[in-house]
Amino acid sequence: MRKGQHRFVAGFLLFPVALYLIFVIWPYIQTFGYSLTDWKGQSQTFDFVGLDNYTALFEDDIFMGAIWHNILFLVFIPVITILLALFFAFMLNAGGRGRSGGVAGVAGSKYYRVIYFFPQVLSLAILAVLFGAVYRSDGGGMLNGALIKLGLVDRDSPVEWLNEPNFVLWALIAVVVWHGVGFYLVLFSAAMQSIPRDIYEAALIDGASRTQSFFRITLPLLWDSVQTAWVYLGIAAMDMFILVSTMTAGDYGGGPDHHSEVMSTVMMRNFLLYGRSGYACAMGVVMLLLTLIVSVVMLRATRRERIEF
Amino acid sequence: MGSTSAENNGTGDNGTTGVGRRALIKRSAALGLISVPTMSFLSACASGGGDDDSGENEGKTSESNPFGVKEGSKLDVVIFKGGYGDAYAKAWEADFKKKWGVSSVHTGTQEITGKLQPRFNAGNPPDIVDDSGAQQIPIDVLAKNGQLLDLAEVLDAPSADDPDTKVRDTLIPGTLDAGMQEGKVVALNYIYTVWGLWYSGKLFEEKGWEAPKTWDDFLAICKDAKADGIGGLAHQGKYPYYINVAIMDLIAKKGGLDAMKAIDNLDPKAFVGSDAATEAIEAVYEVVEKGYLMPGTNGLTHTESQTRWNQYKAAFITSGSWIENEQLKTTPADFDMKFLPMPLLPDSALPFEAIRAGSGEPFIIPSKAKNLPAAKEFMRMMLSKKWSTIFAKEANSLTILKDGVDPSVQLRPGTQSTVEASKAAGDNTFRFLYTEWYSEMGTAIENASNELMAKRIQPKEWLKRAQAAVDKQAKDPASKKNRRD
């Protein structure tokens, strides 16, 4: 770069970088500072306690359980969402019968694309209300109502979906997947459309089946998008605060009996309800670290040779 | 923080708490943390604000103006705008302005924590707050942070209706207890509340049921109800707070006030080894085991379950007396809502008429409020007959003021039935305080109750878990400061 150019670039960057430092980096540093104190949350009086909060964290069964639930989400949410999205995207773009020799999606794919995107338009709060009605624990719930009508569930003992330790996490995963598939479908569709048609046609002429062309052509060429999706979904799985806190039992959710607890709900309860804010800040720092690690690991693990086309 | 008078706020900050902060800064600076600037910035706010304004808002005191309200000053009022709305507060504020010439800045909100936590931390809280609702800042947390004014000054001032009586003596006995933290009244729980079971007078008349006085009669009605295809007992399962009210009431009525105090005072035999607790929890479990719960009630929210009950899908529901106002829109006109004291287990220490009675909806004055004189006067006027009547009219509920409602106000049937129940109870009232003192222990017991209602644990396990929660709380040194005799 020529002399003076650095200054020119820095001039433009100054404002956004300052914003970033003040509103992102500085709160992180503050949180870390508070995590070394016994701050009680409602005044600026506190004492320094060193790493006590962190040692207490590792003996806190509820928080440890919450980490495991986050890990479970981390494994299942991205895998299920991406697989479904890939499948649908492939069907919409290249899954149709080869009419007039070309490669096309299934009939009506234009409409499906729009319909699949609908859930993404809903905010998480609306989603929570909607699925609250689906999972409602008496005969008025959509699932229970249907199951009772079909005679699969006894009218006097309906399934309490969100109050069953064995179901509650899966019920939540279903909501996230339902919400997310449409978005990633559009993302993958866009990427698929940028794959040159002739590649598919060449494969078709060589006698490749639909499955083969998916695994040999589509997936390798989509890898960048899959990787992005994986990281996004991974970060979402590390959070889950809105759905868990609104849909499950207890203050800030996490019920029944901590069976759906995630790190953020434990953190909020300690921060606001119990007045153990310094301790909650320590949880926040652990969450930050884990999320960073997850992102790095996912990016590394999915790194592959890039194919130019 | 310790300082209660307005003048001391500024210096108190630099004196007593300054040491801790300075030591912290030194240490954190050593660790390479740069958190110093904000903290000194925040404390500058806190002390600066206090110094300037307290003098400004101080008027001359007189017999009719015991706190020295200054005309033309401003009062910052934050009201939880929940089931009771905030129309009553606006009516108060209008009256306050007329009488004292103090205009108010009114905030009606459900987001108490979101709006107020930053203000408490920055040292510029409002002057008076109705700290209630799902997003309230827990009173025990605020008290531990030294943010609450000791209300003794207001309570010992002459009543607005009768200059010869102290405010304290115009209130229903026992209603101040809920606002006690570490021996001081720091929150005024303004609404008189009774807790117990509720039923529909109409449904009971149709079915020919009598309001049950014993647990056996209660179970018999549940059985009848089940035979008729409706649930016996409904509860707000998503929030186990409600079923805990029933469990704890049974314990208190069976074992008497000692059984209750054992829990509040974190006795090592509060649950495990207590006969009252054992029999009470077994009685509740019997309801579960015999299938007398309204189907699905364990997973329902308060609105869902209470609406079902309004649709005659259950005979009884647990709740406090706010339920009538909360359900105004869904209650059929001829529902005839009625309150029922918790039915008695055999050989109970307290009579059937005994009820859990007390107060809810805590109003607080932050110790760092800028206009303390007006805030205190506002609270004194809240406890006048005029304002109490305004509240009853606008919010359909009774206040803690004795005979506080003008007879011209027509009460709704549920509220009327609580008035009668309170009269019948007389001095036989009780009130648990652990929920006010120990948020964490309360939550742990609620979780255990949720498991019990879902039949995932047995009464024995429930007792163990409740006792474990008590024992854990007892280990916290801060819990030594709370005690009731």
PDB file of N, CA and C in Angstrom, chain B residues 233-321:
ATOM      1  N   LEU B 233     -59.182 -31.776  41.411  1.00  0.00           N
ATOM      2  CA  LEU B 233     -58.347 -30.620  41.708  1.00  0.00           C
ATOM      3  C   LEU B 233     -57.581 -30.187  40.461  1.00  0.00           C
ATOM      4  N   ALA B 234     -57.631 -28.875  40.182  1.00  0.00           N
ATOM      5  CA  ALA B 234     -56.785 -28.321  39.124  1.00  0.00           C
ATOM      6  C   ALA B 234     -55.683 -27.528  39.804  1.00  0.00           C
ATOM      7  N   HIS B 235     -54.499 -27.516  39.211  1.00  0.00           N
ATOM      8  CA  HIS B 235     -53.478 -26.585  39.689  1.00  0.00           C
ATOM      9  C   HIS B 235     -52.683 -26.086  38.498  1.00  0.00           C
ATOM     10  N   GLN B 236     -51.921 -25.014  38.753  1.00  0.00           N
ATOM     11  CA  GLN B 236     -51.237 -24.318  37.662  1.00  0.00           C
ATOM     12  C   GLN B 236     -49.864 -24.973  37.490  1.00  0.00           C
ATOM     13  N   GLY B 237     -49.872 -26.200  36.889  1.00  0.00           N
ATOM     14  CA  GLY B 237     -48.702 -27.071  36.950  1.00  0.00           C
ATOM     15  C   GLY B 237     -47.409 -26.486  36.439  1.00  0.00           C
ATOM     16  N   LYS B 238     -47.476 -25.612  35.433  1.00  0.00           N
ATOM     17  CA  LYS B 238     -46.228 -25.074  34.895  1.00  0.00           C
ATOM     18  C   LYS B 238     -45.541 -24.212  35.946  1.00  0.00           C
ATOM     19  N   TYR B 239     -46.311 -23.709  36.906  1.00  0.00           N
ATOM     20  CA  TYR B 239     -45.747 -22.913  37.992  1.00  0.00           C
ATOM     21  C   TYR B 239     -46.055 -23.598  39.321  1.00  0.00           C
ATOM     22  N   PRO B 240     -45.161 -24.485  39.787  1.00  0.00           N
ATOM     23  CA  PRO B 240     -45.469 -25.308  40.972  1.00  0.00           C
ATOM     24  C   PRO B 240     -45.634 -24.475  42.243  1.00  0.00           C
ATOM     25  N   TYR B 241     -45.424 -23.162  42.138  1.00  0.00           N
ATOM     26  CA  TYR B 241     -45.686 -22.290  43.284  1.00  0.00           C
ATOM     27  C   TYR B 241     -47.071 -22.567  43.855  1.00  0.00           C
ATOM     28  N   TYR B 242     -48.043 -22.779  42.971  1.00  0.00           N
ATOM     29  CA  TYR B 242     -49.438 -22.857  43.403  1.00  0.00           C
ATOM     30  C   TYR B 242     -49.726 -24.116  44.202  1.00  0.00           C
ATOM     31  N   ILE B 243     -49.241 -25.264  43.732  1.00  0.00           N
ATOM     32  CA  ILE B 243     -49.536 -26.487  44.466  1.00  0.00           C
ATOM     33  C   ILE B 243     -48.776 -26.477  45.792  1.00  0.00           C
ATOM     34  N   ASN B 244     -47.636 -25.770  45.798  1.00  0.00           N
ATOM     35  CA  ASN B 244     -46.908 -25.630  47.054  1.00  0.00           C
ATOM     36  C   ASN B 244     -47.731 -24.896  48.102  1.00  0.00           C
ATOM     37  N   VAL B 245     -48.564 -23.967  47.663  1.00  0.00           N
ATOM     38  CA  VAL B 245     -49.434 -23.261  48.608  1.00  0.00           C
ATOM     39  C   VAL B 245     -50.318 -24.281  49.319  1.00  0.00           C
ATOM     40  N   ALA B 246     -50.896 -25.197  48.563  1.00  0.00           N
ATOM     41  CA  ALA B 246     -51.774 -26.204  49.162  1.00  0.00           C
ATOM     42  C   ALA B 246     -50.989 -27.110  50.121  1.00  0.00           C
ATOM     43  N   ILE B 247     -49.813 -27.565  49.677  1.00  0.00           N
ATOM     44  CA  ILE B 247     -49.016 -28.474  50.511  1.00  0.00           C
ATOM     45  C   ILE B 247     -48.624 -27.786  51.816  1.00  0.00           C
ATOM     46  N   MET B 248     -48.114 -26.565  51.700  1.00  0.00           N
ATOM     47  CA  MET B 248     -47.633 -25.858  52.886  1.00  0.00           C
ATOM     48  C   MET B 248     -48.795 -25.501  53.829  1.00  0.00           C
ATOM     49  N   ASP B 249     -49.951 -25.163  53.250  1.00  0.00           N
ATOM     50  CA  ASP B 249     -51.107 -24.856  54.099  1.00  0.00           C
ATOM     51  C   ASP B 249     -51.525 -26.080  54.899  1.00  0.00           C
ATOM     52  N   LEU B 250     -51.486 -27.235  54.256  1.00  0.00           N
ATOM     53  CA  LEU B 250     -51.840 -28.467  54.968  1.00  0.00           C
ATOM     54  C   LEU B 250     -50.867 -28.706  56.118  1.00  0.00           C
ATOM     55  N   ILE B 251     -49.582 -28.470  55.846  1.00  0.00           N
ATOM     56  CA  ILE B 251     -48.573 -28.666  56.894  1.00  0.00           C
ATOM     57  C   ILE B 251     -48.849 -27.726  58.066  1.00  0.00           C
ATOM     58  N   ALA B 252     -49.108 -26.457  57.749  1.00  0.00           N
ATOM     59  CA  ALA B 252     -49.315 -25.473  58.813  1.00  0.00           C
ATOM     60  C   ALA B 252     -50.569 -25.787  59.619  1.00  0.00           C
ATOM     61  N   LYS B 253     -51.631 -26.209  58.935  1.00  0.00           N
ATOM     62  CA  LYS B 253     -52.873 -26.461  59.664  1.00  0.00           C
ATOM     63  C   LYS B 253     -52.783 -27.738  60.492  1.00  0.00           C
ATOM     64  N   LYS B 254     -52.084 -28.716  59.955  1.00  0.00           N
ATOM     65  CA  LYS B 254     -51.932 -29.967  60.679  1.00  0.00           C
ATOM     66  C   LYS B 254     -51.009 -29.788  61.892  1.00  0.00           C
ATOM     67  N   GLY B 255     -49.858 -29.187  61.658  1.00  0.00           N
ATOM     68  CA  GLY B 255     -48.854 -29.124  62.724  1.00  0.00           C
ATOM     69  C   GLY B 255     -48.868 -27.836  63.524  1.00  0.00           C
ATOM     70  N   GLY B 256     -49.721 -26.885  63.120  1.00  0.00           N
ATOM     71  CA  GLY B 256     -49.775 -25.628  63.843  1.00  0.00           C
ATOM     72  C   GLY B 256     -48.649 -24.686  63.451  1.00  0.00           C
ATOM     73  N   LEU B 257     -48.610 -23.537  64.128  1.00  0.00           N
ATOM     74  CA  LEU B 257     -47.646 -22.504  63.753  1.00  0.00           C
ATOM     75  C   LEU B 257     -46.206 -22.978  63.928  1.00  0.00           C
ATOM     76  N   ASP B 258     -45.992 -23.917  64.847  1.00  0.00           N
ATOM     77  CA  ASP B 258     -44.625 -24.398  65.041  1.00  0.00           C
ATOM     78  C   ASP B 258     -44.091 -25.114  63.811  1.00  0.00           C
ATOM     79  N   ALA B 259     -44.978 -25.886  63.172  1.00  0.00           N
ATOM     80  CA  ALA B 259     -44.552 -26.596  61.963  1.00  0.00           C
ATOM     81  C   ALA B 259     -44.178 -25.601  60.871  1.00  0.00           C
ATOM     82  N   MET B 260     -44.924 -24.494  60.824  1.00  0.00           N
ATOM     83  CA  MET B 260     -44.626 -23.476  59.817  1.00  0.00           C
ATOM     84  C   MET B 260     -43.299 -22.781  60.128  1.00  0.00           C
ATOM     85  N   LYS B 261     -43.144 -22.403  61.409  1.00  0.00           N
ATOM     86  CA  LYS B 261     -41.918 -21.674  61.776  1.00  0.00           C
ATOM     87  C   LYS B 261     -40.687 -22.552  61.601  1.00  0.00           C
ATOM     88  N   ALA B 262     -40.854 -23.861  61.814  1.00  0.00           N
ATOM     89  CA  ALA B 262     -39.713 -24.764  61.627  1.00  0.00           C
ATOM     90  C   ALA B 262     -39.177 -24.626  60.202  1.00  0.00           C
ATOM     91  N   ILE B 263     -40.085 -24.484  59.236  1.00  0.00           N
ATOM     92  CA  ILE B 263     -39.650 -24.355  57.843  1.00  0.00           C
ATOM     93  C   ILE B 263     -38.994 -22.995  57.626  1.00  0.00           C
ATOM     94  N   ASP B 264     -39.660 -21.942  58.087  1.00  0.00           N
ATOM     95  CA  ASP B 264     -39.100 -20.601  57.890  1.00  0.00           C
ATOM     96  C   ASP B 264     -37.756 -20.432  58.603  1.00  0.00           C
ATOM     97  N   ASN B 265     -37.614 -21.072  59.760  1.00  0.00           N
ATOM     98  CA  ASN B 265     -36.366 -20.945  60.510  1.00  0.00           C
ATOM     99  C   ASN B 265     -35.345 -22.017  60.149  1.00  0.00           C
ATOM    100  N   LEU B 266     -35.588 -22.736  59.064  1.00  0.00           N
ATOM    101  CA  LEU B 266     -34.631 -23.703  58.517  1.00  0.00           C
ATOM    102  C   LEU B 266     -34.254 -24.785  59.525  1.00  0.00           C
ATOM    103  N   ASP B 267     -35.269 -25.299  60.195  1.00  0.00           N
ATOM    104  CA  ASP B 267     -35.050 -26.345  61.191  1.00  0.00           C
ATOM    105  C   ASP B 267     -34.540 -27.625  60.511  1.00  0.00           C
ATOM    106  N   PRO B 268     -33.574 -28.313  61.144  1.00  0.00           N
ATOM    107  CA  PRO B 268     -33.088 -29.574  60.536  1.00  0.00           C
ATOM    108  C   PRO B 268     -34.152 -30.669  60.487  1.00  0.00           C
ATOM    109  N   LYS B 269     -35.273 -30.452  61.214  1.00  0.00           N
ATOM    110  CA  LYS B 269     -36.365 -31.422  61.127  1.00  0.00           C
ATOM    111  C   LYS B 269     -37.622 -30.779  60.544  1.00  0.00           C
ATOM    112  N   ALA B 270     -37.446 -29.805  59.671  1.00  0.00           N
ATOM    113  CA  ALA B 270     -38.601 -29.104  59.110  1.00  0.00           C
ATOM    114  C   ALA B 270     -39.471 -30.054  58.299  1.00  0.00           C
ATOM    115  N   PHE B 271     -38.856 -30.937  57.531  1.00  0.00           N
ATOM    116  CA  PHE B 271     -39.619 -31.866  56.697  1.00  0.00           C
ATOM    117  C   PHE B 271     -39.383 -33.317  57.105  1.00  0.00           C
ATOM    118  N   VAL B 272     -38.137 -33.775  56.980  1.00  0.00           N
ATOM    119  CA  VAL B 272     -37.855 -35.156  57.377  1.00  0.00           C
ATOM    120  C   VAL B 272     -37.918 -35.228  58.899  1.00  0.00           C
ATOM    121  N   GLY B 273     -38.791 -36.080  59.403  1.00  0.00           N
ATOM    122  CA  GLY B 273     -38.941 -36.162  60.854  1.00  0.00           C
ATOM    123  C   GLY B 273     -40.081 -35.314  61.371  1.00  0.00           C
ATOM    124  N   SER B 274     -40.795 -34.639  60.475  1.00  0.00           N
ATOM    125  CA  SER B 274     -41.963 -33.880  60.909  1.00  0.00           C
ATOM    126  C   SER B 274     -43.222 -34.653  60.519  1.00  0.00           C
ATOM    127  N   ASP B 275     -44.045 -34.986  61.518  1.00  0.00           N
ATOM    128  CA  ASP B 275     -45.258 -35.755  61.226  1.00  0.00           C
ATOM    129  C   ASP B 275     -46.222 -34.953  60.368  1.00  0.00           C
ATOM    130  N   ALA B 276     -46.305 -33.654  60.674  1.00  0.00           N
ATOM    131  CA  ALA B 276     -47.238 -32.802  59.925  1.00  0.00           C
ATOM    132  C   ALA B 276     -46.877 -32.804  58.445  1.00  0.00           C
ATOM    133  N   ALA B 277     -45.578 -32.627  58.174  1.00  0.00           N
ATOM    134  CA  ALA B 277     -45.142 -32.577  56.778  1.00  0.00           C
ATOM    135  C   ALA B 277     -45.409 -33.916  56.096  1.00  0.00           C
ATOM    136  N   THR B 278     -45.120 -35.020  56.814  1.00  0.00           N
ATOM    137  CA  THR B 278     -45.316 -36.335  56.221  1.00  0.00           C
ATOM    138  C   THR B 278     -46.782 -36.566  55.865  1.00  0.00           C
ATOM    139  N   GLU B 279     -47.668 -36.270  56.829  1.00  0.00           N
ATOM    140  CA  GLU B 279     -49.086 -36.525  56.551  1.00  0.00           C
ATOM    141  C   GLU B 279     -49.616 -35.610  55.453  1.00  0.00           C
ATOM    142  N   ALA B 280     -49.152 -34.362  55.455  1.00  0.00           N
ATOM    143  CA  ALA B 280     -49.642 -33.405  54.455  1.00  0.00           C
ATOM    144  C   ALA B 280     -49.251 -33.862  53.051  1.00  0.00           C
ATOM    145  N   ILE B 281     -47.999 -34.247  52.885  1.00  0.00           N
ATOM    146  CA  ILE B 281     -47.556 -34.581  51.532  1.00  0.00           C
ATOM    147  C   ILE B 281     -48.188 -35.893  51.083  1.00  0.00           C
ATOM    148  N   GLU B 282     -48.419 -36.811  52.052  1.00  0.00           N
ATOM    149  CA  GLU B 282     -49.094 -38.053  51.672  1.00  0.00           C
ATOM    150  C   GLU B 282     -50.530 -37.786  51.256  1.00  0.00           C
ATOM    151  N   ALA B 283     -51.165 -36.830  51.938  1.00  0.00           N
ATOM    152  CA  ALA B 283     -52.543 -36.480  51.587  1.00  0.00           C
ATOM    153  C   ALA B 283     -52.620 -35.922  50.171  1.00  0.00           C
ATOM    154  N   VAL B 284     -51.667 -35.049  49.837  1.00  0.00           N
ATOM    155  CA  VAL B 284     -51.678 -34.474  48.488  1.00  0.00           C
ATOM    156  C   VAL B 284     -51.396 -35.559  47.453  1.00  0.00           C
ATOM    157  N   TYR B 285     -50.481 -36.453  47.809  1.00  0.00           N
ATOM    158  CA  TYR B 285     -50.134 -37.509  46.856  1.00  0.00           C
ATOM    159  C   TYR B 285     -51.314 -38.442  46.599  1.00  0.00           C
ATOM    160  N   GLU B 286     -52.179 -38.579  47.626  1.00  0.00           N
ATOM    161  CA  GLU B 286     -53.360 -39.418  47.459  1.00  0.00           C
ATOM    162  C   GLU B 286     -54.232 -38.888  46.301  1.00  0.00           C
ATOM    163  N   VAL B 287     -54.323 -37.565  46.216  1.00  0.00           N
ATOM    164  CA  VAL B 287     -55.091 -36.949  45.132  1.00  0.00           C
ATOM    165  C   VAL B 287     -54.507 -37.367  43.778  1.00  0.00           C
ATOM    166  N   VAL B 288     -53.170 -37.345  43.716  1.00  0.00           N
ATOM    167  CA  VAL B 288     -52.500 -37.697  42.462  1.00  0.00           C
ATOM    168  C   VAL B 288     -52.742 -39.175  42.138  1.00  0.00           C
ATOM    169  N   GLU B 289     -52.526 -40.004  43.161  1.00  0.00           N
ATOM    170  CA  GLU B 289     -52.578 -41.435  42.952  1.00  0.00           C
ATOM    171  C   GLU B 289     -53.965 -41.914  42.547  1.00  0.00           C
ATOM    172  N   LYS B 290     -54.985 -41.307  43.142  1.00  0.00           N
ATOM    173  CA  LYS B 290     -56.338 -41.738  42.829  1.00  0.00           C
ATOM    174  C   LYS B 290     -56.855 -41.127  41.532  1.00  0.00           C
ATOM    175  N   GLY B 291     -55.997 -40.323  40.888  1.00  0.00           N
ATOM    176  CA  GLY B 291     -56.394 -39.757  39.606  1.00  0.00           C
ATOM    177  C   GLY B 291     -57.422 -38.650  39.719  1.00  0.00           C
ATOM    178  N   TYR B 292     -57.395 -37.915  40.848  1.00  0.00           N
ATOM    179  CA  TYR B 292     -58.371 -36.842  41.023  1.00  0.00           C
ATOM    180  C   TYR B 292     -57.907 -35.510  40.458  1.00  0.00           C
ATOM    181  N   LEU B 293     -56.697 -35.475  39.900  1.00  0.00           N
ATOM    182  CA  LEU B 293     -56.252 -34.225  39.285  1.00  0.00           C
ATOM    183  C   LEU B 293     -56.978 -34.027  37.965  1.00  0.00           C
ATOM    184  N   MET B 294     -57.208 -32.777  37.604  1.00  0.00           N
ATOM    185  CA  MET B 294     -57.758 -32.504  36.280  1.00  0.00           C
ATOM    186  C   MET B 294     -56.740 -33.006  35.251  1.00  0.00           C
ATOM    187  N   PRO B 295     -57.185 -33.814  34.265  1.00  0.00           N
ATOM    188  CA  PRO B 295     -56.205 -34.387  33.336  1.00  0.00           C
ATOM    189  C   PRO B 295     -55.350 -33.297  32.683  1.00  0.00           C
ATOM    190  N   GLY B 296     -54.042 -33.513  32.698  1.00  0.00           N
ATOM    191  CA  GLY B 296     -53.139 -32.593  32.018  1.00  0.00           C
ATOM    192  C   GLY B 296     -52.781 -31.351  32.802  1.00  0.00           C
ATOM    193  N   THR B 297     -53.350 -31.172  33.974  1.00  0.00           N
ATOM    194  CA  THR B 297     -53.154 -29.910  34.703  1.00  0.00           C
ATOM    195  C   THR B 297     -51.696 -29.670  35.082  1.00  0.00           C
ATOM    196  N   ASN B 298     -50.910 -30.755  35.192  1.00  0.00           N
ATOM    197  CA  ASN B 298     -49.508 -30.590  35.589  1.00  0.00           C
ATOM    198  C   ASN B 298     -48.687 -29.780  34.602  1.00  0.00           C
ATOM    199  N   GLY B 299     -49.139 -29.714  33.357  1.00  0.00           N
ATOM    200  CA  GLY B 299     -48.341 -28.996  32.369  1.00  0.00           C
ATOM    201  C   GLY B 299     -48.945 -27.665  31.966  1.00  0.00           C
ATOM    202  N   LEU B 300     -50.057 -27.284  32.576  1.00  0.00           N
ATOM    203  CA  LEU B 300     -50.756 -26.070  32.132  1.00  0.00           C
ATOM    204  C   LEU B 300     -50.222 -24.816  32.823  1.00  0.00           C
ATOM    205  N   THR B 301     -50.330 -23.693  32.130  1.00  0.00           N
ATOM    206  CA  THR B 301     -49.967 -22.427  32.750  1.00  0.00           C
ATOM    207  C   THR B 301     -51.111 -21.985  33.657  1.00  0.00           C
ATOM    208  N   HIS B 302     -50.889 -20.889  34.386  1.00  0.00           N
ATOM    209  CA  HIS B 302     -51.959 -20.411  35.268  1.00  0.00           C
ATOM    210  C   HIS B 302     -53.194 -20.008  34.458  1.00  0.00           C
ATOM    211  N   THR B 303     -52.990 -19.343  33.331  1.00  0.00           N
ATOM    212  CA  THR B 303     -54.138 -18.908  32.540  1.00  0.00           C
ATOM    213  C   THR B 303     -54.906 -20.105  31.999  1.00  0.00           C
ATOM    214  N   GLU B 304     -54.166 -21.084  31.473  1.00  0.00           N
ATOM    215  CA  GLU B 304     -54.829 -22.249  30.877  1.00  0.00           C
ATOM    216  C   GLU B 304     -55.628 -23.020  31.919  1.00  0.00           C
ATOM    217  N   SER B 305     -54.999 -23.284  33.075  1.00  0.00           N
ATOM    218  CA  SER B 305     -55.696 -24.114  34.062  1.00  0.00           C
ATOM    219  C   SER B 305     -56.868 -23.363  34.682  1.00  0.00           C
ATOM    220  N   GLN B 306     -56.669 -22.067  34.946  1.00  0.00           N
ATOM    221  CA  GLN B 306     -57.746 -21.303  35.564  1.00  0.00           C
ATOM    222  C   GLN B 306     -58.926 -21.140  34.609  1.00  0.00           C
ATOM    223  N   THR B 307     -58.622 -21.036  33.320  1.00  0.00           N
ATOM    224  CA  THR B 307     -59.697 -20.927  32.339  1.00  0.00           C
ATOM    225  C   THR B 307     -60.472 -22.243  32.263  1.00  0.00           C
ATOM    226  N   ARG B 308     -59.740 -23.351  32.302  1.00  0.00           N
ATOM    227  CA  ARG B 308     -60.409 -24.661  32.322  1.00  0.00           C
ATOM    228  C   ARG B 308     -61.354 -24.772  33.523  1.00  0.00           C
ATOM    229  N   TRP B 309     -60.863 -24.286  34.660  1.00  0.00           N
ATOM    230  CA  TRP B 309     -61.665 -24.326  35.878  1.00  0.00           C
ATOM    231  C   TRP B 309     -62.908 -23.441  35.714  1.00  0.00           C
ATOM    232  N   ASN B 310     -62.725 -22.298  35.058  1.00  0.00           N
ATOM    233  CA  ASN B 310     -63.866 -21.423  34.765  1.00  0.00           C
ATOM    234  C   ASN B 310     -64.875 -22.097  33.845  1.00  0.00           C
ATOM    235  N   GLN B 311     -64.394 -23.067  33.063  1.00  0.00           N
ATOM    236  CA  GLN B 311     -65.297 -23.798  32.157  1.00  0.00           C
ATOM    237  C   GLN B 311     -65.853 -25.048  32.837  1.00  0.00           C
ATOM    238  N   TYR B 312     -65.792 -25.077  34.152  1.00  0.00           N
ATOM    239  CA  TYR B 312     -66.336 -26.185  34.960  1.00  0.00           C
ATOM    240  C   TYR B 312     -65.663 -27.521  34.641  1.00  0.00           C
ATOM    241  N   LYS B 313     -64.350 -27.482  34.334  1.00  0.00           N
ATOM    242  CA  LYS B 313     -63.637 -28.727  34.043  1.00  0.00           C
ATOM    243  C   LYS B 313     -62.964 -29.294  35.287  1.00  0.00           C
ATOM    244  N   ALA B 314     -63.043 -28.554  36.401  1.00  0.00           N
ATOM    245  CA  ALA B 314     -62.486 -29.050  37.656  1.00  0.00           C
ATOM    246  C   ALA B 314     -63.288 -28.457  38.800  1.00  0.00           C
ATOM    247  N   ALA B 315     -63.359 -29.218  39.901  1.00  0.00           N
ATOM    248  CA  ALA B 315     -64.139 -28.735  41.041  1.00  0.00           C
ATOM    249  C   ALA B 315     -63.373 -27.664  41.824  1.00  0.00           C
ATOM    250  N   PHE B 316     -62.081 -27.922  42.085  1.00  0.00           N
ATOM    251  CA  PHE B 316     -61.300 -27.000  42.902  1.00  0.00           C
ATOM    252  C   PHE B 316     -60.062 -26.529  42.138  1.00  0.00           C
ATOM    253  N   ILE B 317     -59.564 -25.362  42.576  1.00  0.00           N
ATOM    254  CA  ILE B 317     -58.258 -24.926  42.092  1.00  0.00           C
ATOM    255  C   ILE B 317     -57.535 -24.222  43.229  1.00  0.00           C
ATOM    256  N   THR B 318     -56.210 -24.304  43.220  1.00  0.00           N
ATOM    257  CA  THR B 318     -55.424 -23.609  44.250  1.00  0.00           C
ATOM    258  C   THR B 318     -55.098 -22.215  43.746  1.00  0.00           C
ATOM    259  N   SER B 319     -55.155 -21.237  44.635  1.00  0.00           N
ATOM    260  CA  SER B 319     -54.719 -19.896  44.234  1.00  0.00           C
ATOM    261  C   SER B 319     -54.831 -18.926  45.395  1.00  0.00           C
ATOM    262  N   GLY B 320     -54.318 -17.734  45.188  1.00  0.00           N
ATOM    263  CA  GLY B 320     -54.523 -16.625  46.106  1.00  0.00           C
ATOM    264  C   GLY B 320     -55.680 -15.778  45.604  1.00  0.00           C
ATOM    265  N   SER B 321     -56.037 -14.758  46.373  1.00  0.00           N
ATOM    266  CA  SER B 321     -57.272 -14.039  46.060  1.00  0.00           C
ATOM    267  C   SER B 321     -57.170 -13.121  44.844  1.00  0.00           C
TER     268      SER B 321
END
